[in-house]
Coordinates of C-alpha atoms in Angstrom, one line a residue:
Chain T
M15 CA -19.3 11.7 -2.0
P16 CA -15.7 12.2 -1.3
L17 CA -14.5 12.1 -4.6
E18 CA -16.4 14.6 -7.2
V19 CA -15.2 14.9 -10.7
T20 CA -17.2 17.3 -13.0
A21 CA -16.9 18.1 -16.5
I22 CA -13.0 17.4 -16.9
S23 CA -11.4 18.1 -20.2
K24 CA -7.7 17.8 -21.2
S25 CA -5.8 18.1 -24.4
F26 CA -2.5 17.5 -25.4
G27 CA -2.2 19.4 -28.9
R28 CA -4.8 18.6 -31.0
F29 CA -5.4 15.3 -29.2
A30 CA -8.4 15.3 -26.7
A31 CA -7.3 13.0 -24.1
L32 CA -10.4 13.9 -21.9
D33 CA -13.7 15.1 -23.1
D34 CA -16.2 16.4 -20.5
V35 CA -15.5 13.5 -18.0
S36 CA -17.8 13.6 -14.8
L37 CA -17.7 10.7 -12.3
K38 CA -18.0 10.2 -8.4
A39 CA -16.7 7.8 -5.8
A40 CA -18.0 7.1 -2.5
D41 CA -16.1 6.9 0.7
G42 CA -14.1 3.6 0.9
E43 CA -15.2 2.9 -2.6
F44 CA -12.8 0.7 -5.0
L45 CA -13.2 2.4 -8.4
A46 CA -11.7 1.2 -11.6
L47 CA -11.3 3.1 -14.8
L48 CA -11.2 0.5 -17.5
G49 CA -10.5 1.3 -21.3
P50 CA -8.2 0.6 -24.2
S51 CA -4.9 2.4 -24.5
G52 CA -5.3 6.1 -25.5
S53 CA -8.7 6.4 -23.7
G54 CA -7.8 8.9 -21.3
K55 CA -7.7 7.0 -18.1
T56 CA -4.2 7.2 -17.1
T57 CA -4.6 11.1 -17.7
L58 CA -7.5 11.1 -15.5
L59 CA -5.5 9.6 -12.8
R60 CA -2.6 11.9 -13.1
I61 CA -5.0 14.8 -12.8
L62 CA -6.2 13.4 -9.5
A63 CA -2.7 13.1 -8.3
G64 CA -1.9 16.7 -9.3
L65 CA 0.8 15.7 -11.9
E66 CA -1.5 17.1 -14.7
T67 CA -3.7 20.1 -15.0
P68 CA -7.0 20.0 -16.7
D69 CA -8.1 22.6 -19.3
A70 CA -11.5 22.6 -17.7
G71 CA -13.9 21.2 -15.1
S72 CA -13.5 20.5 -11.4
V73 CA -12.0 18.1 -9.0
R74 CA -13.4 18.1 -5.3
F75 CA -12.4 15.8 -2.6
D76 CA -13.9 16.0 0.9
N77 CA -15.3 19.1 -0.4
E78 CA -12.1 20.8 -1.1
D79 CA -11.1 22.0 -4.2
F80 CA -8.2 19.5 -5.3
L81 CA -7.2 21.5 -8.4
K82 CA -6.3 24.5 -6.1
Q83 CA -4.0 22.2 -4.0
T84 CA -0.5 21.0 -4.5
P85 CA 0.2 17.2 -4.5
R86 CA 1.4 17.5 -0.8
E87 CA -1.9 19.1 0.2
R88 CA -4.1 16.5 -1.5
R89 CA -2.3 13.6 0.3
I90 CA -2.9 11.1 -2.1
G91 CA -0.9 7.8 -2.6
L92 CA 0.1 7.0 -6.3
V93 CA 1.3 3.5 -7.5
F94 CA 2.7 3.5 -10.9
Q95 CA 3.0 0.5 -13.4
H96 CA 6.8 0.4 -13.4
Y97 CA 7.0 0.8 -9.6
A98 CA 8.9 4.1 -9.8
L99 CA 10.9 2.9 -6.7
F100 CA 14.0 5.2 -5.6
R101 CA 16.7 2.9 -6.9
H102 CA 19.4 4.5 -4.8
M103 CA 17.5 3.9 -1.7
T104 CA 16.8 0.8 0.3
V105 CA 13.4 -0.7 0.7
A106 CA 13.0 1.0 4.4
R107 CA 14.2 4.3 3.2
N108 CA 11.8 4.1 0.1
I109 CA 8.9 3.5 2.5
A110 CA 10.2 6.2 4.8
F111 CA 10.3 9.0 2.1
G112 CA 7.1 10.3 2.4
L113 CA 7.7 11.0 6.3
K114 CA 11.1 12.0 6.3
V115 CA 10.2 14.6 3.6
R116 CA 7.5 16.3 5.8
P117 CA 8.2 19.8 7.2
R118 CA 9.9 19.6 10.7
R119 CA 6.9 20.4 12.6
D120 CA 4.8 17.6 10.9
R121 CA 7.5 14.9 10.8
P122 CA 7.5 11.9 13.2
T123 CA 10.7 11.0 15.0
P124 CA 13.2 8.8 13.5
A125 CA 11.9 6.1 16.2
V126 CA 8.2 6.7 15.1
I127 CA 9.4 6.4 11.3
A128 CA 11.5 3.3 11.8
Q129 CA 8.2 1.5 13.6
R130 CA 5.9 2.5 10.7
V131 CA 8.4 1.3 8.2
E132 CA 8.3 -2.0 10.1
E133 CA 4.5 -2.0 10.3
L134 CA 4.3 -1.4 6.5
L135 CA 6.8 -4.1 5.7
A136 CA 4.6 -6.6 7.8
L137 CA 1.5 -5.5 6.0
V138 CA 3.1 -6.1 2.5
Q139 CA 4.5 -9.3 3.5
L140 CA 8.0 -8.1 3.2
K141 CA 9.4 -8.4 6.9
G142 CA 13.1 -8.3 7.0
L143 CA 13.6 -7.0 3.4
G144 CA 14.1 -3.4 4.7
G145 CA 17.7 -3.4 3.7
R146 CA 17.4 -4.7 0.3
Y147 CA 17.7 -2.3 -2.9
P148 CA 14.9 -2.4 -5.3
A149 CA 16.9 -3.8 -7.9
Q150 CA 17.3 -6.9 -5.7
L151 CA 13.7 -7.7 -5.5
S152 CA 11.3 -9.4 -7.8
G153 CA 8.8 -7.5 -9.9
G154 CA 5.6 -8.6 -7.4
Q155 CA 7.9 -7.5 -4.4
R156 CA 8.8 -4.1 -6.0
Q157 CA 5.1 -3.3 -6.5
R158 CA 4.2 -4.2 -2.7
V159 CA 7.1 -1.8 -1.6
A160 CA 5.6 0.7 -3.8
L161 CA 2.3 0.2 -2.2
A162 CA 3.8 0.3 1.2
R163 CA 5.4 3.5 0.4
A164 CA 2.3 5.1 -1.0
L165 CA 0.2 3.9 2.4
A166 CA 3.1 5.4 4.5
I167 CA 1.8 9.0 4.3
E168 CA -1.8 7.6 5.4
P169 CA -3.3 8.8 2.0
R170 CA -6.9 9.9 1.9
M171 CA -7.1 8.0 -1.5
L172 CA -5.1 5.6 -3.2
L173 CA -4.6 5.8 -7.0
L174 CA -3.1 2.9 -8.9
D175 CA -1.9 3.3 -12.7
E176 CA -2.0 -0.3 -14.1
P177 CA -0.2 -1.7 -11.0
F178 CA -0.2 -5.0 -12.2
G179 CA 0.8 -4.4 -16.0
A180 CA 4.4 -5.6 -16.0
L181 CA 3.9 -8.6 -13.9
D182 CA 3.2 -12.3 -15.1
A183 CA 0.0 -13.7 -14.9
K184 CA 0.3 -15.9 -11.9
V185 CA 2.0 -12.9 -9.6
R186 CA -0.8 -10.6 -11.1
R187 CA -3.5 -12.8 -9.7
D188 CA -2.0 -13.2 -6.3
L189 CA -1.5 -9.7 -6.1
R190 CA -5.2 -8.9 -7.1
R191 CA -6.3 -10.9 -4.4
W192 CA -4.0 -9.5 -1.8
L193 CA -4.7 -5.7 -2.9
R194 CA -8.6 -6.2 -2.5
H195 CA -7.6 -7.6 1.2
I196 CA -5.5 -4.6 1.8
H197 CA -8.3 -2.3 0.6
N198 CA -10.7 -4.1 2.8
E199 CA -8.6 -3.7 5.8
T200 CA -7.6 0.0 5.3
G201 CA -10.9 1.1 3.8
I202 CA -9.3 4.1 1.5
T203 CA -11.2 5.2 -1.2
T204 CA -9.3 3.7 -4.3
V205 CA -9.3 4.6 -7.9
F206 CA -7.6 1.8 -10.0
V207 CA -6.5 2.4 -13.9
T208 CA -6.6 -0.8 -16.2
H209 CA -7.0 -2.0 -19.5
D210 CA -7.7 -5.7 -18.3
Q211 CA -11.3 -6.1 -18.0
E212 CA -10.9 -9.1 -16.2
E213 CA -8.9 -7.5 -13.4
A214 CA -11.5 -4.4 -13.2
L215 CA -14.5 -6.6 -13.1
D216 CA -12.7 -8.6 -10.3
L217 CA -11.7 -6.1 -8.1
A218 CA -13.8 -2.9 -8.2
D219 CA -17.0 -2.0 -6.5
R220 CA -17.8 0.0 -9.9
V221 CA -16.1 0.4 -13.1
A222 CA -16.1 3.2 -15.5
I223 CA -15.4 2.3 -19.0
L224 CA -13.6 4.9 -21.1
K225 CA -13.0 5.4 -24.7
D226 CA -11.7 8.3 -26.6
G227 CA -11.7 10.5 -23.5
V228 CA -15.5 9.9 -22.8
V229 CA -17.1 7.7 -19.9
Q230 CA -19.1 5.0 -21.8
Q231 CA -20.9 3.9 -18.7
L232 CA -20.1 3.8 -14.9
D233 CA -21.5 0.9 -13.0
T234 CA -21.2 -2.2 -10.7
P235 CA -19.6 -4.9 -12.7
Q236 CA -22.9 -7.0 -12.5
A237 CA -24.7 -4.2 -13.9
L238 CA -22.4 -3.5 -16.7
Y239 CA -22.7 -7.2 -17.9
E240 CA -26.4 -7.2 -17.4
R241 CA -27.3 -3.9 -19.2
P242 CA -24.5 -2.6 -21.2
A243 CA -24.9 0.8 -22.1
N244 CA -23.3 0.6 -25.9
P245 CA -21.9 -2.1 -28.0
F246 CA -18.6 -0.8 -27.2
V247 CA -19.1 -1.8 -23.4
H248 CA -20.6 -5.0 -24.7
D249 CA -17.7 -5.8 -26.8
F250 CA -15.1 -4.8 -24.1
L251 CA -16.2 -6.8 -21.3
G252 CA -15.6 -10.2 -22.9
A253 CA -15.7 -12.2 -26.1
A254 CA -18.6 -11.1 -28.2
L255 CA -20.7 -11.9 -31.1
H256 CA -22.0 -8.7 -33.0
R257 CA -24.5 -9.3 -35.9
P258 CA -26.6 -6.8 -37.9
G259 CA -30.3 -7.3 -37.7
V260 CA -33.6 -5.9 -38.1
V261 CA -36.6 -5.3 -35.8
S262 CA -40.1 -4.7 -37.2
Q263 CA -43.5 -5.4 -36.0
G264 CA -42.4 -6.9 -32.7
R265 CA -40.0 -9.3 -34.6
L266 CA -36.1 -9.6 -35.0
Q267 CA -34.3 -10.9 -37.8
V268 CA -30.7 -11.7 -37.7
D269 CA -28.8 -13.8 -40.5
G270 CA -32.1 -15.4 -41.2
W271 CA -33.2 -16.2 -38.0
E272 CA -36.6 -14.8 -36.6
T273 CA -37.9 -14.4 -33.1
A274 CA -39.8 -12.4 -31.0
A275 CA -38.1 -9.1 -30.0
P276 CA -38.1 -8.2 -26.5
P277 CA -40.3 -5.7 -24.9
G278 CA -38.7 -2.0 -25.5
A279 CA -36.5 -3.1 -28.5
P280 CA -35.6 -0.2 -30.9
E281 CA -37.5 -0.5 -34.2
G282 CA -35.7 -0.7 -37.6
E283 CA -31.9 -1.5 -38.0
V284 CA -30.2 -3.0 -35.1
L285 CA -27.1 -4.2 -33.7
F286 CA -27.6 -7.8 -32.2
C287 CA -25.1 -8.4 -29.3
T288 CA -24.5 -11.7 -27.3
R289 CA -21.8 -13.7 -26.0
P290 CA -20.4 -17.1 -27.4
D291 CA -20.8 -18.5 -23.8
D292 CA -24.6 -17.9 -24.0
L293 CA -25.2 -19.9 -27.0
T294 CA -26.8 -23.4 -26.9
P295 CA -27.9 -25.7 -29.6
A296 CA -31.4 -25.4 -30.3
D297 CA -33.9 -26.1 -33.0
Q298 CA -34.5 -22.4 -33.8
G299 CA -31.5 -20.0 -33.8
L300 CA -28.4 -18.7 -35.6
E301 CA -27.0 -20.8 -38.2
A302 CA -23.5 -21.8 -36.8
R303 CA -20.9 -23.9 -39.0
V304 CA -18.7 -25.9 -36.5
L305 CA -14.8 -25.2 -37.8
T306 CA -13.0 -27.0 -35.0
V307 CA -13.7 -28.9 -31.8
S308 CA -10.6 -29.3 -29.6
P309 CA -10.4 -31.2 -26.3
R310 CA -8.5 -29.7 -23.5
G311 CA -8.8 -31.9 -20.7
A312 CA -11.9 -31.5 -18.8
R313 CA -13.3 -28.8 -21.1
V314 CA -13.5 -28.7 -25.0
R315 CA -13.1 -25.5 -27.1
I316 CA -15.6 -25.0 -30.1
E317 CA -14.9 -22.7 -32.7
C318 CA -17.9 -21.7 -35.0
R319 CA -18.6 -19.5 -37.9
I320 CA -22.0 -17.4 -37.3
G321 CA -22.7 -15.1 -40.3
K322 CA -19.3 -13.4 -41.1
Q323 CA -18.0 -13.6 -37.6
T324 CA -15.8 -16.4 -36.1
V325 CA -16.1 -17.3 -32.4
D326 CA -14.9 -19.8 -29.9
T327 CA -16.4 -21.1 -26.7
D328 CA -15.1 -23.4 -23.8
R329 CA -17.6 -25.8 -22.5
G330 CA -17.6 -28.9 -20.2
L331 CA -17.6 -32.3 -21.5
D332 CA -21.5 -32.9 -20.8
D333 CA -22.4 -29.7 -22.4
P334 CA -24.7 -30.4 -25.7
L335 CA -22.5 -28.3 -27.7
A336 CA -19.3 -30.3 -26.9
R337 CA -21.1 -33.2 -29.3
A338 CA -20.7 -31.1 -32.2
R339 CA -18.6 -32.3 -35.2
P340 CA -16.4 -30.3 -37.1
G341 CA -17.9 -29.5 -40.6
E342 CA -21.6 -29.7 -39.5
T343 CA -24.0 -26.8 -39.5
I344 CA -26.3 -26.2 -36.3
R345 CA -28.5 -23.8 -34.9
L346 CA -27.6 -21.9 -31.7
A347 CA -30.1 -19.9 -29.5
P348 CA -28.8 -17.2 -27.4
Q349 CA -30.0 -17.3 -23.8
T350 CA -29.4 -13.5 -23.4
F351 CA -29.0 -10.9 -26.1
H352 CA -29.0 -7.1 -26.3
L353 CA -30.0 -4.7 -29.2
F354 CA -28.8 -1.4 -29.9
P355 CA -30.1 1.0 -32.7
R356 CA -27.6 1.1 -35.7
Chain W
M29 CA 19.3 -3.6 -18.2
S30 CA 20.7 -7.3 -18.9
R31 CA 24.3 -7.8 -19.3
A32 CA 25.3 -8.4 -22.9
A33 CA 26.5 -12.0 -23.5
R34 CA 30.3 -12.2 -24.3
L35 CA 32.2 -14.7 -26.1
S36 CA 35.4 -16.1 -24.9
P37 CA 38.2 -14.6 -27.4
G38 CA 39.5 -18.4 -28.2
R39 CA 39.3 -19.0 -31.5
G40 CA 39.6 -17.8 -35.1
W41 CA 40.3 -13.9 -35.9
A42 CA 39.4 -12.5 -32.5
P43 CA 42.9 -13.1 -30.8
L44 CA 44.3 -11.1 -34.0
I45 CA 41.9 -8.4 -33.7
I46 CA 42.2 -7.9 -30.3
G47 CA 45.9 -7.6 -30.7
L48 CA 45.6 -5.0 -33.2
A49 CA 43.4 -2.9 -31.4
T50 CA 45.9 -3.1 -28.4
A51 CA 48.7 -2.4 -30.7
W52 CA 46.8 0.6 -32.2
M53 CA 46.0 2.0 -29.0
A54 CA 49.8 1.7 -28.0
L55 CA 50.9 3.4 -31.0
I56 CA 48.4 6.3 -31.2
V57 CA 47.8 7.0 -27.4
L58 CA 50.5 5.3 -25.1
L59 CA 53.5 6.2 -27.1
P60 CA 52.9 10.0 -27.5
L61 CA 51.9 10.4 -23.9
G62 CA 55.0 8.3 -22.9
T63 CA 57.1 10.7 -25.1
V64 CA 56.0 13.7 -23.1
F65 CA 57.2 12.2 -19.9
V66 CA 60.5 10.9 -21.4
E67 CA 61.4 14.1 -23.0
A68 CA 60.5 15.8 -19.9
F69 CA 63.1 14.1 -18.1
R70 CA 65.6 13.9 -20.7
R71 CA 68.1 16.2 -19.0
G72 CA 67.3 14.9 -15.5
G73 CA 65.3 15.8 -12.6
M74 CA 66.8 19.1 -12.1
A75 CA 66.2 20.4 -15.6
F76 CA 62.7 19.1 -15.1
L77 CA 62.0 20.9 -12.0
E78 CA 63.8 24.1 -13.5
A79 CA 60.6 24.6 -15.6
F80 CA 58.3 24.7 -12.4
R81 CA 60.7 27.2 -10.4
Q82 CA 59.6 29.9 -13.0
P83 CA 57.1 32.2 -11.7
D84 CA 55.3 32.3 -15.1
T85 CA 54.7 28.6 -14.9
W86 CA 53.0 28.8 -11.5
A87 CA 51.2 31.8 -12.8
A88 CA 50.1 29.5 -15.9
V89 CA 49.2 26.8 -13.4
R90 CA 47.1 29.3 -11.3
L91 CA 45.3 30.7 -14.3
T92 CA 44.4 27.2 -15.7
L93 CA 42.9 26.2 -12.3
V94 CA 41.2 29.5 -11.8
V95 CA 39.5 29.3 -15.5
A96 CA 38.5 25.6 -14.9
A97 CA 37.1 26.1 -11.7
I98 CA 34.6 29.0 -13.0
A99 CA 33.8 27.5 -16.5
V100 CA 33.4 23.9 -15.0
P101 CA 30.6 24.7 -12.3
L102 CA 29.0 27.0 -14.9
N103 CA 28.5 24.3 -17.3
T104 CA 27.7 21.9 -14.6
V105 CA 24.7 24.0 -13.6
F106 CA 23.8 24.7 -17.5
G107 CA 24.5 21.0 -18.3
V108 CA 22.2 19.7 -15.5
A109 CA 19.5 22.2 -16.1
A110 CA 19.6 21.8 -20.0
A111 CA 19.4 18.0 -19.6
W112 CA 16.4 18.3 -17.0
C113 CA 14.3 20.2 -19.5
I114 CA 15.3 18.2 -22.5
A115 CA 14.3 14.9 -20.8
R116 CA 11.5 16.1 -19.0
F117 CA 9.3 18.3 -21.1
E118 CA 8.0 18.6 -24.7
F119 CA 8.5 22.1 -25.9
K120 CA 8.7 24.3 -29.0
G121 CA 12.2 24.4 -30.0
K122 CA 13.5 21.4 -28.2
N123 CA 15.3 20.1 -31.2
L124 CA 17.1 23.5 -31.9
L125 CA 18.1 23.4 -28.1
V126 CA 19.7 19.9 -28.6
T127 CA 21.3 20.8 -31.9
L128 CA 22.8 24.1 -30.3
I129 CA 24.3 22.1 -27.3
D130 CA 26.1 20.0 -29.8
L131 CA 27.4 23.2 -31.8
P132 CA 30.5 23.8 -29.7
F133 CA 31.5 20.3 -30.7
S134 CA 31.1 20.5 -34.5
V135 CA 32.8 24.0 -34.8
S136 CA 36.5 24.5 -34.5
P137 CA 37.8 26.0 -31.3
V138 CA 39.4 28.7 -33.0
I139 CA 36.0 29.9 -34.1
S140 CA 34.8 29.6 -30.6
G141 CA 37.6 32.1 -29.6
L142 CA 37.2 34.2 -32.4
V143 CA 33.4 34.9 -31.8
W144 CA 34.4 36.6 -28.5
V145 CA 37.0 38.7 -30.2
L146 CA 34.5 39.9 -32.7
L147 CA 31.9 40.4 -30.0
F148 CA 34.1 42.3 -27.3
G149 CA 37.4 42.9 -29.1
A150 CA 38.7 46.5 -29.9
A151 CA 36.9 46.5 -33.2
G152 CA 33.9 44.3 -31.8
W153 CA 30.1 44.9 -31.8
F154 CA 30.2 45.7 -28.0
A155 CA 33.4 47.6 -28.3
P156 CA 31.7 51.1 -27.4
L157 CA 29.7 49.5 -24.6
M158 CA 32.8 47.8 -23.2
Q159 CA 34.6 51.2 -23.4
D160 CA 32.0 52.9 -21.6
L161 CA 31.7 50.6 -18.9
G162 CA 35.4 50.4 -18.7
V163 CA 35.5 46.7 -18.9
Q164 CA 37.8 44.6 -21.0
V165 CA 37.1 41.1 -21.9
I166 CA 39.8 40.1 -24.8
F167 CA 43.2 39.5 -23.2
T168 CA 41.7 38.9 -19.6
T169 CA 40.7 36.2 -17.5
T170 CA 37.1 36.8 -18.5
G171 CA 37.7 36.4 -22.2
L172 CA 39.7 32.9 -21.2
V173 CA 36.7 31.7 -19.0
L174 CA 33.8 32.7 -21.9
A175 CA 36.0 31.0 -24.5
T176 CA 36.6 27.7 -22.3
V177 CA 32.9 27.9 -21.2
L178 CA 31.9 28.0 -24.8
V179 CA 34.1 25.0 -25.8
T180 CA 33.3 22.8 -22.8
L181 CA 29.5 23.4 -22.8
P182 CA 28.1 20.2 -24.3
F183 CA 30.4 17.7 -22.0
V184 CA 27.9 17.6 -19.0
A185 CA 24.5 18.0 -20.9
R186 CA 25.6 15.2 -23.1
E187 CA 26.3 12.8 -20.6
L188 CA 23.0 13.4 -18.7
I189 CA 20.5 13.8 -21.4
P190 CA 20.3 10.0 -22.6
L191 CA 20.3 8.6 -19.1
M192 CA 17.7 11.3 -17.8
Q193 CA 15.4 10.4 -20.9
E194 CA 16.0 6.6 -19.9
Q195 CA 15.2 6.8 -16.6
G196 CA 11.9 8.8 -17.2
A197 CA 10.1 11.0 -14.7
D198 CA 8.1 8.4 -12.7
E199 CA 10.4 8.4 -9.7
E200 CA 10.2 12.4 -9.5
A201 CA 6.4 12.3 -10.0
A202 CA 6.3 9.6 -7.2
A203 CA 8.5 11.9 -4.8
I204 CA 6.0 14.8 -5.5
T205 CA 3.0 12.9 -4.7
L206 CA 4.6 11.8 -1.4
G207 CA 5.0 15.2 -0.4
A208 CA 8.4 16.2 -1.4
G209 CA 9.0 20.0 -2.6
G210 CA 10.7 20.7 -5.9
W211 CA 14.3 21.2 -4.4
T212 CA 14.1 18.2 -2.1
T213 CA 13.0 16.2 -5.2
F214 CA 16.0 17.4 -6.8
F215 CA 18.4 16.6 -4.3
T216 CA 17.2 13.3 -2.8
V217 CA 15.9 11.6 -6.0
T218 CA 17.1 13.3 -9.3
L219 CA 20.6 14.0 -8.3
P220 CA 21.4 10.5 -6.7
N221 CA 20.1 9.1 -10.0
I222 CA 22.4 10.9 -12.3
R223 CA 25.3 11.5 -10.0
W224 CA 27.9 9.0 -11.9
A225 CA 26.9 10.3 -15.2
L226 CA 27.2 13.9 -13.7
L227 CA 30.7 13.2 -12.2
Y228 CA 31.9 11.6 -15.5
G229 CA 30.6 14.7 -17.4
V230 CA 32.2 17.1 -14.7
L231 CA 35.5 15.3 -15.2
L232 CA 35.5 15.2 -18.8
C233 CA 34.2 18.9 -18.8
N234 CA 37.4 19.7 -16.5
A235 CA 40.0 17.6 -18.5
R236 CA 38.8 19.8 -21.8
A237 CA 38.7 22.9 -19.7
M238 CA 42.3 22.7 -18.5
G239 CA 43.5 21.3 -21.7
E240 CA 41.8 23.6 -24.0
F241 CA 44.4 25.4 -26.4
G242 CA 42.4 26.9 -29.7
A243 CA 39.7 28.9 -28.4
V244 CA 41.9 30.4 -25.4
S245 CA 44.7 31.0 -27.8
V246 CA 42.8 33.5 -29.8
V247 CA 41.5 35.6 -26.9
S248 CA 44.4 35.3 -24.6
G249 CA 46.9 37.6 -26.1
H250 CA 49.8 35.4 -24.6
I251 CA 50.7 37.8 -21.8
R252 CA 53.1 36.1 -19.6
G253 CA 52.2 35.7 -15.9
R254 CA 48.8 37.2 -16.9
T255 CA 46.7 35.6 -19.8
N256 CA 48.9 32.4 -20.2
T257 CA 47.2 29.1 -19.3
L258 CA 49.3 25.9 -19.2
P259 CA 48.7 24.8 -22.9
L260 CA 49.8 28.3 -24.1
H261 CA 52.7 28.0 -21.9
V262 CA 54.0 24.9 -23.4
E263 CA 53.8 26.5 -26.7
I264 CA 55.7 29.6 -25.9
L265 CA 58.4 27.3 -24.3
Y266 CA 58.4 25.1 -27.2
N267 CA 58.8 28.3 -29.5
E268 CA 61.7 29.6 -27.5
Y269 CA 63.5 26.2 -28.0
N270 CA 63.1 25.3 -24.5
F271 CA 62.0 21.8 -25.1
V272 CA 62.7 20.1 -21.8
G273 CA 60.7 23.1 -20.1
A274 CA 57.8 22.7 -22.7
F275 CA 57.8 18.7 -22.3
A276 CA 58.2 19.3 -18.5
V277 CA 54.9 21.7 -18.3
A278 CA 53.2 19.3 -20.8
S279 CA 53.8 16.4 -18.3
G280 CA 52.2 18.6 -15.9
L281 CA 49.3 19.0 -17.7
A282 CA 49.1 15.2 -18.9
G283 CA 49.6 14.5 -14.8
L284 CA 46.5 16.6 -14.2
A285 CA 44.5 14.6 -16.9
L286 CA 45.9 11.1 -15.6
F287 CA 44.9 12.3 -12.1
T288 CA 41.4 13.0 -13.1
L289 CA 41.0 9.8 -14.7
L290 CA 42.5 8.3 -11.4
I291 CA 39.8 9.9 -9.4
K292 CA 37.0 8.7 -11.7
S293 CA 38.4 5.0 -11.6
G294 CA 39.1 5.1 -7.6
L295 CA 35.4 6.1 -7.6
E296 CA 33.9 3.7 -9.8
W297 CA 35.9 1.0 -7.8
R298 CA 35.1 2.4 -4.3
Y299 CA 31.1 2.4 -5.4
A300 CA 31.2 -0.8 -7.6
G301 CA 28.7 -2.5 -5.6
E302 CA 26.3 0.3 -5.4
L303 CA 26.7 0.9 -9.0
A304 CA 25.6 -2.7 -9.8
A305 CA 22.7 -2.5 -7.4
T306 CA 21.3 0.8 -9.1
R307 CA 21.9 0.0 -12.4
R308 CA 20.2 -3.4 -12.6
R309 CA 16.6 -3.4 -13.4

C-alpha cells in the first residue's frame, strides 16, 4: 500500500476535527473522502499535503514517513476548491511555477519547462491560452489550469479538495468525466474530497465516508450501497426511508406491516432502512398515502407519506406506481432493506 | 469582485449634491493649499528662492528626508509582518494586536512625542541608563525617528490587513505544495498580490512621516540646522514674521506631498491593465 494513514487525530481548540482515522490507498487508486461539512475530510487532506500537522498518528507513503517531510519532499499535487491560481501570473507561468522554484541543480532548462507547459496545456485542453491571466478564464478553465499546475511537478499523489464545488452543474459533470480520464491516463494515486455523494460514487474506486472526524465506512461504491455499515452511511448515499421497527422470533414489524425478518437480523428494536426508489406497489407492505403525482415528461414524480416521513420517487410512465392517484392509500413493499439495532 | 452599478447623474438632487461636494472640496482642500503657493510667491520668485538659500532650510530638508528614509522602511517591514500574522494565523491576543496597531491613530501626536521624553528625557525612566551608555535620544535625530515611527505605525498595516484577509492563504499554500520555500513564496506570491496596497500604504506613511509636526515638535528641541524638520522650520519662520519664507518652505513640503500623489497616480495609470486583470475575479 503506498498510502497508509494510521490513527490520525487532530483537534482545533476543543473541536476534534479527526478522531483516530486510519485508511489505506493502493497504488493508482482513486479514493474519495465523502462527508458533510465539518466531518474532517478537508483537514485530513491538508495533513496529507503537509499544510497541517496531526496531534497523533502516522502517515506513510511508499514506506516514507510523510510527517517528517516538508511539502516539497512529499511531492504531491494539491488542487483547491477556489483554484488558488497565482492571479498576477499568466496561465503558462502558473503551470511552470513548480518547476521554476526547484533548486538550481534539479531545475529543468527554460526550454524544457516551456515544452512541458505546452504538453500540460494540451492535456488539459487549453492550448493557446498560456498567455492569459486567470481572471480572463471561466471557472472550469481555471480549475483545469490548477490541475495542470499540480501535474507539472509530476506528483506522486494527487489531492483534490472539492475541486468542482464552485462550478455549475453541467461544467461539473463534464470535468468529472474528464478528471477520471486524466486519472486513467496518468495512473496517479488520487485522494478526492467532496460532500457530493453522486460525485464520489461516480468517480472513486473506493469511498471513505466521514462523520464527526470518524471514518464510518471505507468501501467500493457498490459495497457501500449494498451493505451500508450504519444508518448514517445509508442516509448519506441517497434518498432514504428510515422507520423504527421491531424484530422478534424471526418476524419484522414496521408501521403495522409484518414480514419475515431476514436471516441474521438483529433482535429487538431496530431501524428499518430502505430507499424510496426500491418501493413497489404490493398487496402486503408499508401503508403509504399518495400526496402528489406530478408528470414530468417521460417520468412521473410521486410523493408519499409513510409513517411520519414524506418521501418522493421518480418513475417511468409504465411503472405500476405511476398509476397512483393523489389521496389514495396504497401498500408499498421494499425490494431490499437494511436493519440496524436501535 | 463585480463592479458596482452606477447611475448617471441626470436628474433630481444628484447634480446639486455633486456640486455641493465639489464646492466643499474646493473650499476645504484646494483653497488653503492654493493659498500656500500664492503666499509663497507674494513678493516674487526671488523672495521665494531666498528661503531656499538659507543653509537652515536645506538642513531641515535633509533631516526630513533622513527621518522619513529610516521611519518608512521600519514601518513597512513591521506593517507587512503584522498584516501577515493577523491575516494568516489565529493566535491569542490577536484582537489586542489589531487594537494596538490602531492606537497611534487615536492618540494625539503630542502624546506620541511626549512618551519618548518621559522614557528617555533628562528625568525619564531610562535617563540613568542612557547617561551610562552616553547616548542621547531626546533633541536628536534618533528621537525624531522614534516619534515619527510611532505616529506613522498604522499606515502600512492598515492598508494590508483587509486585503490579505480577503485574499486568503490558498495561493501561498499552493506555492508551498508546489515546492516553493518560505522566502520564495513570499517574494513570488505574497508580495506581488499586495504590491499596490503596499505601495499605497508606503506613500501615505511617507507623506505623514515628512509632514508630522506634533510628535516631532515635542522631541526636537528646535535646534536650527540640527533637529529642525521642515514642518518645524515652517513654524519657526512664521513665528519670526518671515511669512514669505514660511510659505515658501511650506510650498516645498506641499510639493513633496503632491509629488508623492503624482507617483501613485502615474503608477496606477501605467499599470491600469494589470490592475484590472488581477483584481477581477
